């Protein structure tokens, strides 16, 4: 449902919590940090885990988009938004896209030109026709210019454009967002709103990746905490 007053929402579509193996963020604290920065709705997209996202969506249905960032067989990431069933790590990318759709979700392609987790763009052209949204601004992309070919990919394939902080710490939330018309928090309404979205973002300092490294060590050696 749109708002006749012209009200808009700020969406940060790609974020992590302690449900991810490389993040320690408390999910409620993440949501509160988002609110404090003027973000109205966040995607919780933990690595290969949907439990936290579903729980937070149940508790905050208007403020949380549930999702999962799946590490596919090819070693790249594909995000399913609004899915209800966890997709196993190692599922091939094309099958991941199919499973997301079968579960009533939205296929979101994050950081397609990142080295490693994006395959350096090697899978971008093949996957673009299978996705709904291309992430054209990821605040953790280094160098930031690697967001540019993602924008070109979205345009050339007529895909919707998304943005996310990819936050692994509370301070990162709100580093990137999409401003869209007000809408209900449902898959079909998000797609309609993104057709009128405006992308905003800034690249996080490169040292922020040290926080993810610390989270990995902390979880492997919990006695450190």
Short mmCIF file of C-alpha atoms in Angstrom, two decimals:
data_model
loop_
_atom_site.label_atom_id
_atom_site.label_comp_id
_atom_site.label_asym_id
_atom_site.label_seq_id
_atom_site.Cartn_x
_atom_site.Cartn_y
_atom_site.Cartn_z
CA UNK A 1 0.00 0.00 0.00
CA UNK A 2 1.38 3.42 -0.97
CA UNK A 3 1.08 6.58 1.08
CA UNK A 4 -0.89 9.37 -0.66
CA UNK A 5 1.03 11.94 1.40
CA UNK A 6 4.21 11.10 -0.52
CA UNK A 7 5.97 9.65 2.53
CA UNK A 8 9.14 7.70 1.78
CA UNK A 9 11.12 4.95 3.48
CA UNK A 10 14.86 4.35 3.76
CA UNK A 11 15.80 0.71 3.28
CA UNK A 12 19.19 -0.84 4.06
CA UNK A 13 18.77 -4.20 2.36
CA UNK A 14 21.93 -6.13 3.34
CA UNK A 15 23.11 -6.53 6.95
CA UNK A 16 24.48 -9.12 9.36
CA UNK A 17 23.97 -10.10 12.98
CA UNK A 18 25.48 -12.65 15.36
CA UNK A 19 23.73 -15.24 13.19
CA UNK A 20 26.64 -14.84 10.78
CA UNK A 21 29.94 -16.57 11.50
CA UNK A 22 31.85 -13.29 11.05
CA UNK A 23 29.65 -10.91 13.04
CA UNK A 24 28.92 -10.31 16.73
CA UNK A 25 26.13 -7.72 16.43
CA UNK A 26 23.08 -8.16 18.61
CA UNK A 27 20.07 -8.02 16.24
CA UNK A 28 17.99 -5.72 18.44
CA UNK A 29 20.95 -3.38 18.83
CA UNK A 30 21.39 -3.40 15.05
CA UNK A 31 17.77 -2.41 14.53
CA UNK A 32 18.04 0.33 17.14
CA UNK A 33 21.20 1.65 15.50
CA UNK A 34 19.37 1.72 12.17
CA UNK A 35 16.51 3.72 13.68
CA UNK A 36 18.96 6.20 15.18
CA UNK A 37 20.40 6.83 11.71
CA UNK A 38 17.05 7.34 10.03
CA UNK A 39 16.80 3.91 8.43
CA UNK A 40 13.18 2.74 8.46
CA UNK A 41 13.58 -0.89 7.44
CA UNK A 42 16.53 -3.28 7.27
CA UNK A 43 17.27 -6.56 5.59
CA UNK A 44 18.81 -9.11 7.94
CA UNK A 45 20.78 -11.40 5.65
CA UNK A 46 23.05 -13.60 7.73
CA UNK A 47 25.48 -15.97 6.05
CA UNK A 48 23.84 -19.37 5.47
CA UNK A 49 21.43 -18.78 8.35
CA UNK A 50 17.87 -17.47 8.46
CA UNK A 51 16.92 -18.15 12.07
CA UNK A 52 17.70 -14.68 13.46
CA UNK A 53 16.09 -12.93 10.49
CA UNK A 54 12.82 -14.84 10.85
CA UNK A 55 12.69 -14.24 14.59
CA UNK A 56 13.30 -10.52 14.17
CA UNK A 57 10.72 -10.27 11.39
CA UNK A 58 8.15 -11.93 13.64
CA UNK A 59 8.88 -9.41 16.38
CA UNK A 60 9.27 -6.34 14.16
CA UNK A 61 7.21 -7.12 11.05
CA UNK A 62 7.25 -3.59 9.65
CA UNK A 63 10.94 -2.94 10.23
CA UNK A 64 12.74 -6.16 9.23
CA UNK A 65 13.00 -7.88 5.87
CA UNK A 66 14.04 -11.49 6.53
CA UNK A 67 16.70 -13.00 4.32
CA UNK A 68 19.72 -15.25 3.92
CA UNK A 69 23.03 -14.71 2.15
CA UNK A 70 23.81 -18.09 0.63
CA UNK A 71 27.38 -19.09 -0.17
CA UNK A 72 26.82 -21.04 -3.37
CA UNK A 73 28.73 -23.99 -4.80
CA UNK A 74 30.65 -21.55 -7.00
CA UNK A 75 31.86 -19.68 -3.93
CA UNK A 76 29.81 -16.54 -4.58
CA UNK A 77 26.92 -15.05 -2.63
CA UNK A 78 23.24 -14.89 -3.55
CA UNK A 79 20.67 -13.36 -1.19
CA UNK A 80 17.10 -14.48 -0.80
CA UNK A 81 14.78 -11.84 0.71
CA UNK A 82 11.46 -12.80 2.30
CA UNK A 83 12.27 -16.50 2.25
CA UNK A 84 10.99 -18.78 5.00
CA UNK A 85 13.23 -21.82 4.51
CA UNK A 86 17.00 -21.87 4.96
CA UNK A 87 18.90 -22.74 1.77
CA UNK A 88 21.96 -24.94 2.39
CA UNK A 89 25.44 -23.58 1.89
CA UNK A 90 26.98 -25.00 -1.27
CA UNK A 91 23.78 -24.99 -3.33
CA UNK A 92 24.62 -24.03 -6.95
CA UNK A 93 23.83 -20.40 -7.75
CA UNK A 94 21.16 -21.06 -10.36
CA UNK A 95 19.44 -23.57 -8.09
CA UNK A 96 19.63 -21.06 -5.24
CA UNK A 97 17.77 -18.53 -7.38
CA UNK A 98 15.13 -21.14 -8.20
CA UNK A 99 14.68 -22.15 -4.56
CA UNK A 100 14.27 -18.53 -3.49
CA UNK A 101 11.49 -18.01 -6.01
CA UNK A 102 9.79 -21.27 -5.08
CA UNK A 103 9.76 -20.10 -1.46
CA UNK A 104 8.01 -16.88 -2.44
CA UNK A 105 11.13 -14.78 -2.06
CA UNK A 106 13.05 -12.16 -3.98
CA UNK A 107 16.42 -12.90 -5.58
CA UNK A 108 18.99 -10.24 -4.70
CA UNK A 109 22.49 -10.35 -6.20
CA UNK A 110 24.98 -8.71 -3.81
CA UNK A 111 28.37 -7.23 -4.76
CA UNK A 112 28.56 -9.10 -8.11
CA UNK A 113 31.98 -7.69 -9.02
CA UNK A 114 33.73 -8.23 -5.70
CA UNK A 115 36.71 -10.51 -5.88
CA UNK A 116 36.06 -13.80 -4.12
CA UNK A 117 32.51 -13.46 -2.79
CA UNK A 118 31.33 -11.97 -6.10
CA UNK A 119 33.56 -14.04 -8.35
CA UNK A 120 35.09 -10.88 -9.77
CA UNK A 121 32.06 -10.54 -12.04
CA UNK A 122 32.56 -13.93 -13.73
CA UNK A 123 29.00 -15.03 -12.95
CA UNK A 124 27.29 -11.65 -13.23
CA UNK A 125 26.01 -11.85 -16.80
CA UNK A 126 24.72 -15.39 -16.39
CA UNK A 127 22.91 -14.65 -13.14
CA UNK A 128 21.49 -11.22 -13.98
CA UNK A 129 18.48 -12.60 -15.90
CA UNK A 130 17.66 -14.86 -12.93
CA UNK A 131 17.59 -12.18 -10.24
CA UNK A 132 15.12 -9.46 -9.29
CA UNK A 133 17.53 -6.95 -7.76
CA UNK A 134 21.19 -6.14 -8.37
CA UNK A 135 23.05 -4.52 -5.48
CA UNK A 136 24.53 -1.45 -7.16
CA UNK A 137 26.01 0.04 -3.99
CA UNK A 138 27.65 -2.03 -1.27
CA UNK A 139 29.27 0.10 1.42
CA UNK A 140 31.93 -2.54 2.13
CA UNK A 141 33.11 -2.73 -1.48
CA UNK A 142 36.81 -1.94 -1.77
CA UNK A 143 37.75 -0.28 -3.96
CA UNK A 144 34.40 1.52 -4.17
CA UNK A 145 34.62 1.77 -7.95
CA UNK A 146 33.69 -1.94 -8.13
CA UNK A 147 30.12 -0.80 -7.51
CA UNK A 148 30.11 0.90 -10.91
CA UNK A 149 29.90 -2.24 -13.08
CA UNK A 150 27.06 -3.49 -10.86
CA UNK A 151 25.11 -0.37 -11.81
CA UNK A 152 25.86 -1.06 -15.46
CA UNK A 153 24.75 -4.67 -15.05
CA UNK A 154 21.40 -3.62 -13.57
CA UNK A 155 20.79 -1.14 -16.37
CA UNK A 156 21.78 -3.47 -19.20
CA UNK A 157 19.52 -6.25 -17.91
CA UNK A 158 16.70 -3.97 -16.74
CA UNK A 159 16.96 -5.21 -13.17
CA UNK A 160 15.86 -3.31 -10.07
CA UNK A 161 18.63 -1.58 -8.11
CA UNK A 162 19.40 -2.23 -4.45
CA UNK A 163 21.87 -0.99 -1.85
CA UNK A 164 23.13 -2.24 1.47
CA UNK A 165 25.66 -1.48 4.14
CA UNK A 166 26.66 -5.15 4.38
CA UNK A 167 27.10 -4.14 8.01
CA UNK A 168 29.01 -6.50 10.26
CA UNK A 169 29.20 -3.93 13.08
CA UNK A 170 26.66 -1.54 14.55
CA UNK A 171 28.52 1.54 13.38
CA UNK A 172 28.22 0.46 9.73
CA UNK A 173 24.42 0.29 9.55
CA UNK A 174 23.00 2.98 7.30
CA UNK A 175 26.16 3.22 5.22
CA UNK A 176 24.01 2.58 2.14
CA UNK A 177 20.29 2.69 1.56
CA UNK A 178 17.53 3.04 -1.00
CA UNK A 179 14.91 5.74 -0.60
CA UNK A 180 11.57 4.44 -1.86
CA UNK A 181 7.87 5.30 -1.65
CA UNK A 182 6.13 4.08 1.50
CA UNK A 183 4.87 0.51 1.10
CA UNK A 184 3.84 -2.51 3.12
CA UNK A 185 6.61 -4.94 4.01
CA UNK A 186 5.75 -7.61 1.45
CA UNK A 187 7.76 -8.96 -1.50
CA UNK A 188 5.52 -7.63 -4.26
CA UNK A 189 5.32 -4.21 -2.64
CA UNK A 190 9.10 -3.97 -2.24
CA UNK A 191 9.58 -4.73 -5.94
CA UNK A 192 7.09 -2.05 -6.89
CA UNK A 193 8.71 0.50 -4.59
CA UNK A 194 12.24 -0.19 -5.85
CA UNK A 195 11.12 0.75 -9.34
CA UNK A 196 11.02 4.30 -7.98
CA UNK A 197 14.03 4.02 -5.66
CA UNK A 198 16.97 6.38 -5.22
CA UNK A 199 20.33 4.96 -4.18
CA UNK A 200 22.44 6.58 -1.46
CA UNK A 201 25.69 5.44 0.10
CA UNK A 202 29.26 6.00 1.17
CA UNK A 203 32.14 3.55 1.21
CA UNK A 204 33.16 2.36 4.67
CA UNK A 205 36.83 2.69 5.70
CA UNK A 206 38.80 -0.36 4.68
CA UNK A 207 39.90 -1.08 8.25
CA UNK A 208 36.30 -1.97 9.12
CA UNK A 209 37.07 -5.48 7.83
CA UNK A 210 39.22 -6.00 10.91
CA UNK A 211 35.99 -6.19 12.91
CA UNK A 212 34.87 -9.19 10.87
CA UNK A 213 38.23 -10.85 11.39
CA UNK A 214 37.93 -10.32 15.14
CA UNK A 215 34.41 -11.79 15.11
CA UNK A 216 35.69 -14.93 13.38
CA UNK A 217 38.49 -15.35 15.92
CA UNK A 218 36.13 -14.67 18.83
CA UNK A 219 33.72 -17.37 17.64
CA UNK A 220 36.50 -19.90 17.08
CA UNK A 221 38.03 -19.12 20.45
CA UNK A 222 35.08 -18.04 22.62
CA UNK A 223 37.24 -17.91 25.73
CA UNK A 224 38.64 -14.62 24.41
CA UNK A 225 35.39 -12.88 25.34
#
